[in-house]
mmCIF file of C-alpha atoms and ligand atoms in Angstrom:
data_model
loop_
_atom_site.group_PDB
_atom_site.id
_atom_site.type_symbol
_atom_site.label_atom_id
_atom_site.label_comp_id
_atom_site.label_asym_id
_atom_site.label_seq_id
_atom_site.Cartn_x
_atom_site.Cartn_y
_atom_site.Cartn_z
ATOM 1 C CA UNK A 430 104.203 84.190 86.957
ATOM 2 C CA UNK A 431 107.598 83.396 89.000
ATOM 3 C CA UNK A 432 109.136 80.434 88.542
ATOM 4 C CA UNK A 433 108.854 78.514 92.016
ATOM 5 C CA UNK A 434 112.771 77.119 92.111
ATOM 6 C CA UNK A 435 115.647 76.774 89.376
ATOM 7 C CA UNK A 436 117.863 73.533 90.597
ATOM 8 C CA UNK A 437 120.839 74.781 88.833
ATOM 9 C CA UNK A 438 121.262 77.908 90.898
ATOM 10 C CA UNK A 439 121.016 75.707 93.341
ATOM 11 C CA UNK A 440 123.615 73.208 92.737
ATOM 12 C CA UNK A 441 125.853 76.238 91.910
ATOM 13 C CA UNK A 442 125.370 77.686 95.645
ATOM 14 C CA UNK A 443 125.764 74.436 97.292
ATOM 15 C CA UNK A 444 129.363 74.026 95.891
ATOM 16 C CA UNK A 445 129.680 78.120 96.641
ATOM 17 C CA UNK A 446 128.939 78.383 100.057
ATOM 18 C CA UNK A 447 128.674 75.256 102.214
ATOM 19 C CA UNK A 448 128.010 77.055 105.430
ATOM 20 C CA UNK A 449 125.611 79.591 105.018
ATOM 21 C CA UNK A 450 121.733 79.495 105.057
ATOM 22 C CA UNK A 451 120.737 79.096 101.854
ATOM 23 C CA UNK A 452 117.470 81.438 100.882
ATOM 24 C CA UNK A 453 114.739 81.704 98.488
ATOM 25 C CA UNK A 454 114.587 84.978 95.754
ATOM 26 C CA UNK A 455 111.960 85.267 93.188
ATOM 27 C CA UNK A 456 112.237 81.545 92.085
ATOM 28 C CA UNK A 457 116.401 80.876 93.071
ATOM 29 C CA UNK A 458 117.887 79.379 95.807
ATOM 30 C CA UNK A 459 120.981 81.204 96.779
ATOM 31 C CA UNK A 460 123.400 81.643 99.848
ATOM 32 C CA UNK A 461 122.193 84.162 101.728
ATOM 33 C CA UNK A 462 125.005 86.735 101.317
ATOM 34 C CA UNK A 463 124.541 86.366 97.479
ATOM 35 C CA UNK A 464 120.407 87.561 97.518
ATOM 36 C CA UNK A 465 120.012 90.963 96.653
ATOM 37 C CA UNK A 466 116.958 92.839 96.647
ATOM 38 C CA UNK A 467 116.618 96.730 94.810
ATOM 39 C CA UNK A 468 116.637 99.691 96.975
ATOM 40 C CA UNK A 469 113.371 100.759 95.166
ATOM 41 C CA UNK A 470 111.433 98.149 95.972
ATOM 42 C CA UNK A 471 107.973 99.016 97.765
ATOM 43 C CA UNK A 472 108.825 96.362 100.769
ATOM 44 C CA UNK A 473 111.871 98.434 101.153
ATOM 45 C CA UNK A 474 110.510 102.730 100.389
ATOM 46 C CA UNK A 475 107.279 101.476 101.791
ATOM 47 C CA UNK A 476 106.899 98.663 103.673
ATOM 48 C CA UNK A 477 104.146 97.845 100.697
ATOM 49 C CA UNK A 478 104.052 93.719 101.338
ATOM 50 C CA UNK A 479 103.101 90.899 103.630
ATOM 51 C CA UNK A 480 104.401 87.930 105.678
ATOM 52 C CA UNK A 481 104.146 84.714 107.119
ATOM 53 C CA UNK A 482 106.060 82.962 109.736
ATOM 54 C CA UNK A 483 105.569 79.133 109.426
ATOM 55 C CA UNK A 484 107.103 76.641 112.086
ATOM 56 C CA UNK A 485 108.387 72.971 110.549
ATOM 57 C CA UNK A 486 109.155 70.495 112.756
ATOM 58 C CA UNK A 487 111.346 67.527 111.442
ATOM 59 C CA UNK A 488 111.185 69.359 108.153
ATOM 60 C CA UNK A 489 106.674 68.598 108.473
ATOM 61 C CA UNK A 490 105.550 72.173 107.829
ATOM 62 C CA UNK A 491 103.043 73.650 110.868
ATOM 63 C CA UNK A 492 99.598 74.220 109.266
ATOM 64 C CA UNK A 493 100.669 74.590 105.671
ATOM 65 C CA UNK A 494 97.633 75.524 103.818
ATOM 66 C CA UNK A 495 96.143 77.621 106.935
ATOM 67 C CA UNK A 496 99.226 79.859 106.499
ATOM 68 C CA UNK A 497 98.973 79.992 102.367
ATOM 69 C CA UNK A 498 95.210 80.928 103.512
ATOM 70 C CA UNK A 499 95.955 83.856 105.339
ATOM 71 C CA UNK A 500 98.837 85.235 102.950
ATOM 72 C CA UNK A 501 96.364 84.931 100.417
ATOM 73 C CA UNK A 502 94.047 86.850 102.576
ATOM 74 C CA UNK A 503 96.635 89.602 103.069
ATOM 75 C CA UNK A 504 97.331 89.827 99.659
ATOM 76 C CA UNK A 505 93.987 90.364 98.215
ATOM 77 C CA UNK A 506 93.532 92.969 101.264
ATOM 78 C CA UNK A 507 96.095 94.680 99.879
ATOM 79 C CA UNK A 508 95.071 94.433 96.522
ATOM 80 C CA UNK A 509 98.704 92.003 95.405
ATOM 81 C CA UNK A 510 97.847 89.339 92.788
ATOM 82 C CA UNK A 511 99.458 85.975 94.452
ATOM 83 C CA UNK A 512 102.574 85.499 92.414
ATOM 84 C CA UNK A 513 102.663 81.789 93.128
ATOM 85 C CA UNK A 514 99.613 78.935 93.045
ATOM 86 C CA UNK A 515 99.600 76.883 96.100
ATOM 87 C CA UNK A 516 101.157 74.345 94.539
ATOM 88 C CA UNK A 517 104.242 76.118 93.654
ATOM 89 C CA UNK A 518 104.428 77.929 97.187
ATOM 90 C CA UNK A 519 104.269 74.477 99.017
ATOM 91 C CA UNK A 520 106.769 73.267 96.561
ATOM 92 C CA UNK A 521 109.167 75.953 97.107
ATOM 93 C CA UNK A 522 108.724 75.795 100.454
ATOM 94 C CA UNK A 523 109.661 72.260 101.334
ATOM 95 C CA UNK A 524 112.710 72.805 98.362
ATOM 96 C CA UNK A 525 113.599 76.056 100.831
ATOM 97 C CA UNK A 526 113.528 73.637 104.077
ATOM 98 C CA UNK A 527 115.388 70.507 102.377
ATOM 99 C CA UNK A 528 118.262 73.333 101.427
ATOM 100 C CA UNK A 529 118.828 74.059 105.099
ATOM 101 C CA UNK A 530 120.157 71.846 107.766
ATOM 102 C CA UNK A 531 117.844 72.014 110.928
ATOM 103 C CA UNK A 532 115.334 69.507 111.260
ATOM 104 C CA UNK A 533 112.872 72.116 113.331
ATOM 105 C CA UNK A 534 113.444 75.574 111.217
ATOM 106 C CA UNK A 535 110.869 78.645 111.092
ATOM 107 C CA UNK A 536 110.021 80.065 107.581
ATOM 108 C CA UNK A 537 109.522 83.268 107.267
ATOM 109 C CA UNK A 538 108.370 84.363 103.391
ATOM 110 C CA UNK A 539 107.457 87.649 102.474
ATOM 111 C CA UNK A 540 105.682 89.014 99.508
ATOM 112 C CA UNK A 541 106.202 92.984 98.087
ATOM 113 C CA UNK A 542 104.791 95.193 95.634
ATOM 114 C CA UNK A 543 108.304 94.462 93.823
ATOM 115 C CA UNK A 544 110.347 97.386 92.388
ATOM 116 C CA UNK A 545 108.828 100.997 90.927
ATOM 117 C CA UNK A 546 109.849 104.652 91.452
ATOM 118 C CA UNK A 547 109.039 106.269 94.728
ATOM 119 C CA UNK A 548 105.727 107.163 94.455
ATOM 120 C CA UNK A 549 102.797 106.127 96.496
ATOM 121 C CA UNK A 550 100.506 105.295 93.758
ATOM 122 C CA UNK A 551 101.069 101.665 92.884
ATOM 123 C CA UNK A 552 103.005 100.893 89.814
ATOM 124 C CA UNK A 553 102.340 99.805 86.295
ATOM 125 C CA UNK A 554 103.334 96.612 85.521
ATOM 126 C CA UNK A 555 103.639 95.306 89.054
ATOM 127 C CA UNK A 556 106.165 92.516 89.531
ATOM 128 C CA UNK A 557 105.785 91.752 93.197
ATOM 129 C CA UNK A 558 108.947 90.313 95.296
ATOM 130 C CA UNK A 559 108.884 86.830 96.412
ATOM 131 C CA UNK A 560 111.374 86.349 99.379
ATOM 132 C CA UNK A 561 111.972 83.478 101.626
ATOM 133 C CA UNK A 562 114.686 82.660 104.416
ATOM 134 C CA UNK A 563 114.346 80.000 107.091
ATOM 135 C CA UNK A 564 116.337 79.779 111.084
ATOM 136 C CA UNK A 565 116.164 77.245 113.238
ATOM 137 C CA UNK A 566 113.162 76.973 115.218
ATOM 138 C CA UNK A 567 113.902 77.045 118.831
ATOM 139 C CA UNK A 568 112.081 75.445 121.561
ATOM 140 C CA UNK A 569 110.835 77.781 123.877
ATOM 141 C CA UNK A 570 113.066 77.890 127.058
ATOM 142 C CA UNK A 571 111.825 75.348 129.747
ATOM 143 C CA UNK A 572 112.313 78.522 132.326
ATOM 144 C CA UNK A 573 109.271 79.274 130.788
ATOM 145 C CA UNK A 574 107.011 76.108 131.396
ATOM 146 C CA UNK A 575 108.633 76.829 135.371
ATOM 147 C CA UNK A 576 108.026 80.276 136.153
ATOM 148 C CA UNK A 577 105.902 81.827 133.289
ATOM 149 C CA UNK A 578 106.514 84.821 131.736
ATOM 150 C CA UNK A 579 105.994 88.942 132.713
ATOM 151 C CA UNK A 580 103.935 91.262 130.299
ATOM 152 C CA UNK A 581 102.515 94.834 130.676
ATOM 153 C CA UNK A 582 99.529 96.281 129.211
ATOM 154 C CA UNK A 583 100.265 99.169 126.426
ATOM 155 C CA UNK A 584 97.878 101.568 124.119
ATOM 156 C CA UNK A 585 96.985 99.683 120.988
ATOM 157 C CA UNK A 586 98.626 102.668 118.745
ATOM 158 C CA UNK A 587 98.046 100.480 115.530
ATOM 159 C CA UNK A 588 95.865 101.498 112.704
ATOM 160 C CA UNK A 589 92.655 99.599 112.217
ATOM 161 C CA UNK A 590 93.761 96.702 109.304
ATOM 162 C CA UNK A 591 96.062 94.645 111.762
ATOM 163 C CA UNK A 592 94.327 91.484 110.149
ATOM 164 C CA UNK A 593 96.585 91.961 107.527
ATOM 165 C CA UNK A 594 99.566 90.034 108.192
ATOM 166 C CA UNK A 595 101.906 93.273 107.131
ATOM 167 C CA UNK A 596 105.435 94.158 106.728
ATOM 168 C CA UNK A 597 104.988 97.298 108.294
ATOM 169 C CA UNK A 598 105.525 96.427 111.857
ATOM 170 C CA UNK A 599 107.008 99.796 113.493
ATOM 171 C CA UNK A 600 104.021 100.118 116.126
ATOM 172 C CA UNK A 601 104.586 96.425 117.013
ATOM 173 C CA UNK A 602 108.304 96.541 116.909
ATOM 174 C CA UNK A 603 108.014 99.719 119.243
ATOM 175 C CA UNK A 604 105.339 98.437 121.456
ATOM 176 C CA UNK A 605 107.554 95.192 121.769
ATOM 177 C CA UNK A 606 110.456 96.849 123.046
ATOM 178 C CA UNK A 607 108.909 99.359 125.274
ATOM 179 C CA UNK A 608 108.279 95.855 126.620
ATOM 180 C CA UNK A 609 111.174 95.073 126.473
ATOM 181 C CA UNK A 610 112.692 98.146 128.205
ATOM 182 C CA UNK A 611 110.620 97.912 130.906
ATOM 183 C CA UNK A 612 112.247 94.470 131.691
ATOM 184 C CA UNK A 613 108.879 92.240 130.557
ATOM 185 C CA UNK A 614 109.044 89.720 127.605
ATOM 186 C CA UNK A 615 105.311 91.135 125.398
ATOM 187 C CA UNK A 616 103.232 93.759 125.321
ATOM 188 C CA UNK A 617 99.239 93.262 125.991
ATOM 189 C CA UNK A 618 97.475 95.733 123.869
ATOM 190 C CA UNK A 619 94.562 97.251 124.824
ATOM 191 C CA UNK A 620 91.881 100.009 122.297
ATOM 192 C CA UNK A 621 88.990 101.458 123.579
ATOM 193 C CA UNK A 622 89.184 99.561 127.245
ATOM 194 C CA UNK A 623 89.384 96.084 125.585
ATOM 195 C CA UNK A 624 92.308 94.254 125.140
ATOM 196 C CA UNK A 625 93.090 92.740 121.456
ATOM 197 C CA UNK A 626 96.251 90.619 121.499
ATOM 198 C CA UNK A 627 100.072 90.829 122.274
ATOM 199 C CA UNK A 628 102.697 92.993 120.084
ATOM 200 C CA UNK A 629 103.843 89.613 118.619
ATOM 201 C CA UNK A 630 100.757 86.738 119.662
ATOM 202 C CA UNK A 631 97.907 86.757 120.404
ATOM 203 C CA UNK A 632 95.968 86.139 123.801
ATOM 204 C CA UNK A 633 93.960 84.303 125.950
ATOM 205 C CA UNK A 634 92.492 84.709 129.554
ATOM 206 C CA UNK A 635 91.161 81.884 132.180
ATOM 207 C CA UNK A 636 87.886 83.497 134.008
ATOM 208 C CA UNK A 637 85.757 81.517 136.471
ATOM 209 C CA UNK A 638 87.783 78.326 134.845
ATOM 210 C CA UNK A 639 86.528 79.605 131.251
ATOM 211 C CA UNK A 640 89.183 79.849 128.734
ATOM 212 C CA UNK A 641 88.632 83.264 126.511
ATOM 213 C CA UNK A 642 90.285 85.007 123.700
ATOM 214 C CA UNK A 643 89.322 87.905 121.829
ATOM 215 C CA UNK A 644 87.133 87.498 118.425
ATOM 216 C CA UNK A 645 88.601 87.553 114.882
ATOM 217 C CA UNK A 646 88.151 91.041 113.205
ATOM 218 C CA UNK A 647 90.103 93.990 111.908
ATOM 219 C CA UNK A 648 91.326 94.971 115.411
ATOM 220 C CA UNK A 649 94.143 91.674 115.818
ATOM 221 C CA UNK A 650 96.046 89.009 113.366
ATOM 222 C CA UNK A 651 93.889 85.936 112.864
ATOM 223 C CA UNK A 652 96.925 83.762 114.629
ATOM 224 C CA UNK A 653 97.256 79.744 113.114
ATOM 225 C CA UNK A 654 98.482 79.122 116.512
ATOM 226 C CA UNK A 655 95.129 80.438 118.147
ATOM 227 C CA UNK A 656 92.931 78.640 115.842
ATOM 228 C CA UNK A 657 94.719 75.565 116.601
ATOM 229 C CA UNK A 658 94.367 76.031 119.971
ATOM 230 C CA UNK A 659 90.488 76.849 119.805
ATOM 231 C CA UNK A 660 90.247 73.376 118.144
ATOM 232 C CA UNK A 661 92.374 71.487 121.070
ATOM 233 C CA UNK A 662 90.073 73.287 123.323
ATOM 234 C CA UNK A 663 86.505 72.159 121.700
ATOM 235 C CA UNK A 664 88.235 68.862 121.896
ATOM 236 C CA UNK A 665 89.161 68.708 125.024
ATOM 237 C CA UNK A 666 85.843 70.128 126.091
ATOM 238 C CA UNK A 667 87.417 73.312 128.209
ATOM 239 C CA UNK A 668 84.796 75.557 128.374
ATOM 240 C CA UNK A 669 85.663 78.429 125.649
ATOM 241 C CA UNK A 670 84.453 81.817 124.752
ATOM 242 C CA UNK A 671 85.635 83.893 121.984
ATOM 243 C CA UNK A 672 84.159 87.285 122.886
ATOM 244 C CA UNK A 673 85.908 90.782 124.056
ATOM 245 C CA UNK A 674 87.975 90.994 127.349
ATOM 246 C CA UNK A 675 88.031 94.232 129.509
ATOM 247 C CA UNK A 676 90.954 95.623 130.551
ATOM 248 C CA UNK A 677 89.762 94.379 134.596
ATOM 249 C CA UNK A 678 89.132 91.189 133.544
ATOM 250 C CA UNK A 679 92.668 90.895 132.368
ATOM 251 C CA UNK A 680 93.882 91.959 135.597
ATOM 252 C CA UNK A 681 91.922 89.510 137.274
ATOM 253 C CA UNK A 682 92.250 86.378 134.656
ATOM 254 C CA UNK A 683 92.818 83.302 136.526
ATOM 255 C CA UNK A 684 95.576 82.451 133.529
ATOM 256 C CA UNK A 685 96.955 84.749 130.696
ATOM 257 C CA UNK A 686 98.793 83.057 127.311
ATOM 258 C CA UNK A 687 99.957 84.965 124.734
ATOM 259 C CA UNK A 688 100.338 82.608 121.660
ATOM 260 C CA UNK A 689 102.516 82.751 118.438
ATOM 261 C CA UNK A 690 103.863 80.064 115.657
ATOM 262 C CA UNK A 691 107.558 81.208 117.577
ATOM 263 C CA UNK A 692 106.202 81.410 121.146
ATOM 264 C CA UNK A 693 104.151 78.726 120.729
ATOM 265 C CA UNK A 694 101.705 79.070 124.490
ATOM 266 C CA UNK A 695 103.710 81.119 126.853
ATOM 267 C CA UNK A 696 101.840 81.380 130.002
ATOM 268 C CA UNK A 697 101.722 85.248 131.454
ATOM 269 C CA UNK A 698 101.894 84.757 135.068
ATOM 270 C CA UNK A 699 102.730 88.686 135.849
ATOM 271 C CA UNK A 700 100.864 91.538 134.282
ATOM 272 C CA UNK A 701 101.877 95.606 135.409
ATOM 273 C CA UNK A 702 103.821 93.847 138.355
ATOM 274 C CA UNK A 703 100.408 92.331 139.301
ATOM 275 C CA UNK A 704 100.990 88.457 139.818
ATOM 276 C CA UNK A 705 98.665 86.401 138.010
ATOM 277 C CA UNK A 706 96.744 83.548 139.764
ATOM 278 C CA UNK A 707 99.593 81.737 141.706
ATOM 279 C CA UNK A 708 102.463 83.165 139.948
ATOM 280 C CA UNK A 709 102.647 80.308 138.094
ATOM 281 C CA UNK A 710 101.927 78.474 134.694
ATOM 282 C CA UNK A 711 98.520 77.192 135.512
ATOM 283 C CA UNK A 712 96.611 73.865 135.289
ATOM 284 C CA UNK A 713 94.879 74.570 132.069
ATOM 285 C CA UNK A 714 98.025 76.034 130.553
ATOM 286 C CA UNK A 715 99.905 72.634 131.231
ATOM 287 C CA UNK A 716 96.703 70.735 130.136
ATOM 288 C CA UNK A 717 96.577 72.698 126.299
ATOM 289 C CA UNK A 718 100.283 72.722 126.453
ATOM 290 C CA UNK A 719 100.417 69.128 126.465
ATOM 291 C CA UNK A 720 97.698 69.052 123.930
ATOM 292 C CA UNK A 721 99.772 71.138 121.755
ATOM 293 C CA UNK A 722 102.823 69.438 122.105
ATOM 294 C CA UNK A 723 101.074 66.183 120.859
ATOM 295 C CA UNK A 724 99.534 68.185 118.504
ATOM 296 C CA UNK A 725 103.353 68.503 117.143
ATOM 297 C CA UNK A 726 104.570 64.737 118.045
ATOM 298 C CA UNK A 727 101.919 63.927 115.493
ATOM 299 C CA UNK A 728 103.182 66.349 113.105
ATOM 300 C CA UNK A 729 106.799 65.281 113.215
ATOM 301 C CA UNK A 730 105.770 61.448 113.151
ATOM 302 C CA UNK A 731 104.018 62.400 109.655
ATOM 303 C CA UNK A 732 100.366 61.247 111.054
ATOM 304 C CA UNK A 733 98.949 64.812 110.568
ATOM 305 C CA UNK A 734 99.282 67.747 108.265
HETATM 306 N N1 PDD B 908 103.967 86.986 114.697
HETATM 307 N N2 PDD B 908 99.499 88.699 116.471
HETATM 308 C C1 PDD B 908 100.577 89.358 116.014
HETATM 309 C C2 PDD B 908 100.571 90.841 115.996
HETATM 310 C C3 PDD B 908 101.693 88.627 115.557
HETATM 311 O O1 PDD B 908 102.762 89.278 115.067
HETATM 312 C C4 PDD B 908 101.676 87.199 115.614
HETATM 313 C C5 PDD B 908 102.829 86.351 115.159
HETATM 314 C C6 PDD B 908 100.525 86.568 116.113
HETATM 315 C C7 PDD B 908 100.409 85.059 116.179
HETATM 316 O O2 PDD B 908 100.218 84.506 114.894
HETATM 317 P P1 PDD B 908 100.659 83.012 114.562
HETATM 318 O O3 PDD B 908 100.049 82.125 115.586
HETATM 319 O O4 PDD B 908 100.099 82.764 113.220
HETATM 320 O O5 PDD B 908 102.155 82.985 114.619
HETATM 321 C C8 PDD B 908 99.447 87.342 116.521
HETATM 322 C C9 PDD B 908 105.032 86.267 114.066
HETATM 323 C C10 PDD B 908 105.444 85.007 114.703
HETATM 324 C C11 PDD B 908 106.150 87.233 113.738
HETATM 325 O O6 PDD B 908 105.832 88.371 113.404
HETATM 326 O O7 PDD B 908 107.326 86.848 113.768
#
């Protein structure tokens, strides 16, 4: 088992490098520029390994143990024993976020098949890769909350496992920037007529004032931020489906949000240059974002975890 965090390492980087980020490598802190990883290792030859992304806000980590949930889910889907108990990944964690100086930071960790020769069969004595780097977490530009944002609808080209919170993100990075290139801000991604979730969130649709998002399955990432906001919306009694959404019912959605730890609820308010209700961020969009955003006032004020 890795050791979570050696202090001394750390002490030595502080007085090393005052101005860089410092980052987390198989159980040492170290600047950033110092953390070196093997060009055989599987993240690297194979993109063999998982991720998380985990918001903190005043240094109060955003659903903890949901997100040490669902890396343990995508570990044991891909058949990597957890290097770390819970315990020691929370530890190492808040030691990562105390290290760095921004009191709202993002974490990203990610978890390989550690070093072997390149070969696809999985090596003996497996010593997986424990990485972990943190930036600051931005708010989400209040352009946003004013005019929305603009999204197009692409092929889901992924294969059939995207529950699995993988390093291997090539069809999302390309579906993203295809977005990107065509001057909109996310991709909508739609298999078989239905549409799943965003290149980078996931999604939700107003209908008849309804709020639906696609179920949990194989076909899209089982997003923290979605749960969360499936729980605001039982609690604030909006009517709420979780059941499969046509491609026409997209284009005719009252409200579209794509949701993500980063993105947090960004309201879609033009779709294939189609506007989307009034063009605007909608009612029920400013009623769950304000939901949210006490969700997080609670968070930073230490009253929930
Ligand atoms: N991505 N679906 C996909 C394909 C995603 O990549 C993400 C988030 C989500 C939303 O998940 P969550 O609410 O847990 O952030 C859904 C992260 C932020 C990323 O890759 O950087």
């Amino acid at each position: 088992m890795k050791k979570p965090f050696s202090s001394s390492t750390l002490e030595s980087t502080k007085k090393s490098s005052q101005d860089e980020p410092v980052v987390y490598l198989n159980g040492e802190y170290l600047a950033l520029s110092n953390a070196h990883i093997s060009v055989l290792d599987r993240g690297f030859s194979f993109g063999d390994g998982v991720y998380e992304v985990i918001p903190a806000y005043d240094k109060n980590l955003f659903r903890l143990q949901h997100h040490l949930q669902r890396l343990d889910d995508s570990l044991a889907a891909i058949k990597i024993k957890n290097p770390l108990t819970a315990k020691q990944w929370q530890q190492s964690i808040e030691q990562l976020i105390q290290n760095n100086p921004y009191d709202d930071q993002s974490v990203s960790l990610q978890v390989t098949r550690g070093i072997g020769p390149r070969d696809h069969s999985f090596p003996h004595n497996e010593n997986p890769t424990v990485f972990m780097m943190t930036s600051p977490q931005k708010k989400p530009s209040s352009e946003i909350s004013i005019t929305g944002i603009s999204a197009i609808t692409l092929n889901d080209n992924r294969w059939k496992n995207c529950h699995i919170k993988s390093i291997s993100l090539l069809a999302n990075v390309l579906l993203h920037q295809e977005a990107l290139d065509k001057g909109a801000k996310e991709a909508i991604l739609l298999r078989d007529g239905y549409a799943t979730e965003g290149a980078a969130s996931n999604l939700f649709i107003l209908q008849n004032d309804c709020l639906i998002t696609p179920p949990k399955g194989p076909l899209l990432l089982p997003g923290i931020t979605r749960d969360l906001i499936v729980e605001i919306a039982k609690q604030q009694n909006f009517y709420l489906k979780e059941q499969n959404i046509t491609k026409a019912e997209l284009l005719n959605a009252q409200e579209i949000w794509v949701t993500s730890s980063t993105k947090e609820i960004a309201p879609v308010t033009k779709l294939n240059d189609k506007i989307i209700g009034s063009g605007k961020p909608g009612a029920h969009w400013n009623k769950m974002m304000q939901a949210y955003q006490s969700y997080k006032q609670g968070l930073r004020s230490n009253t929930i975890g």
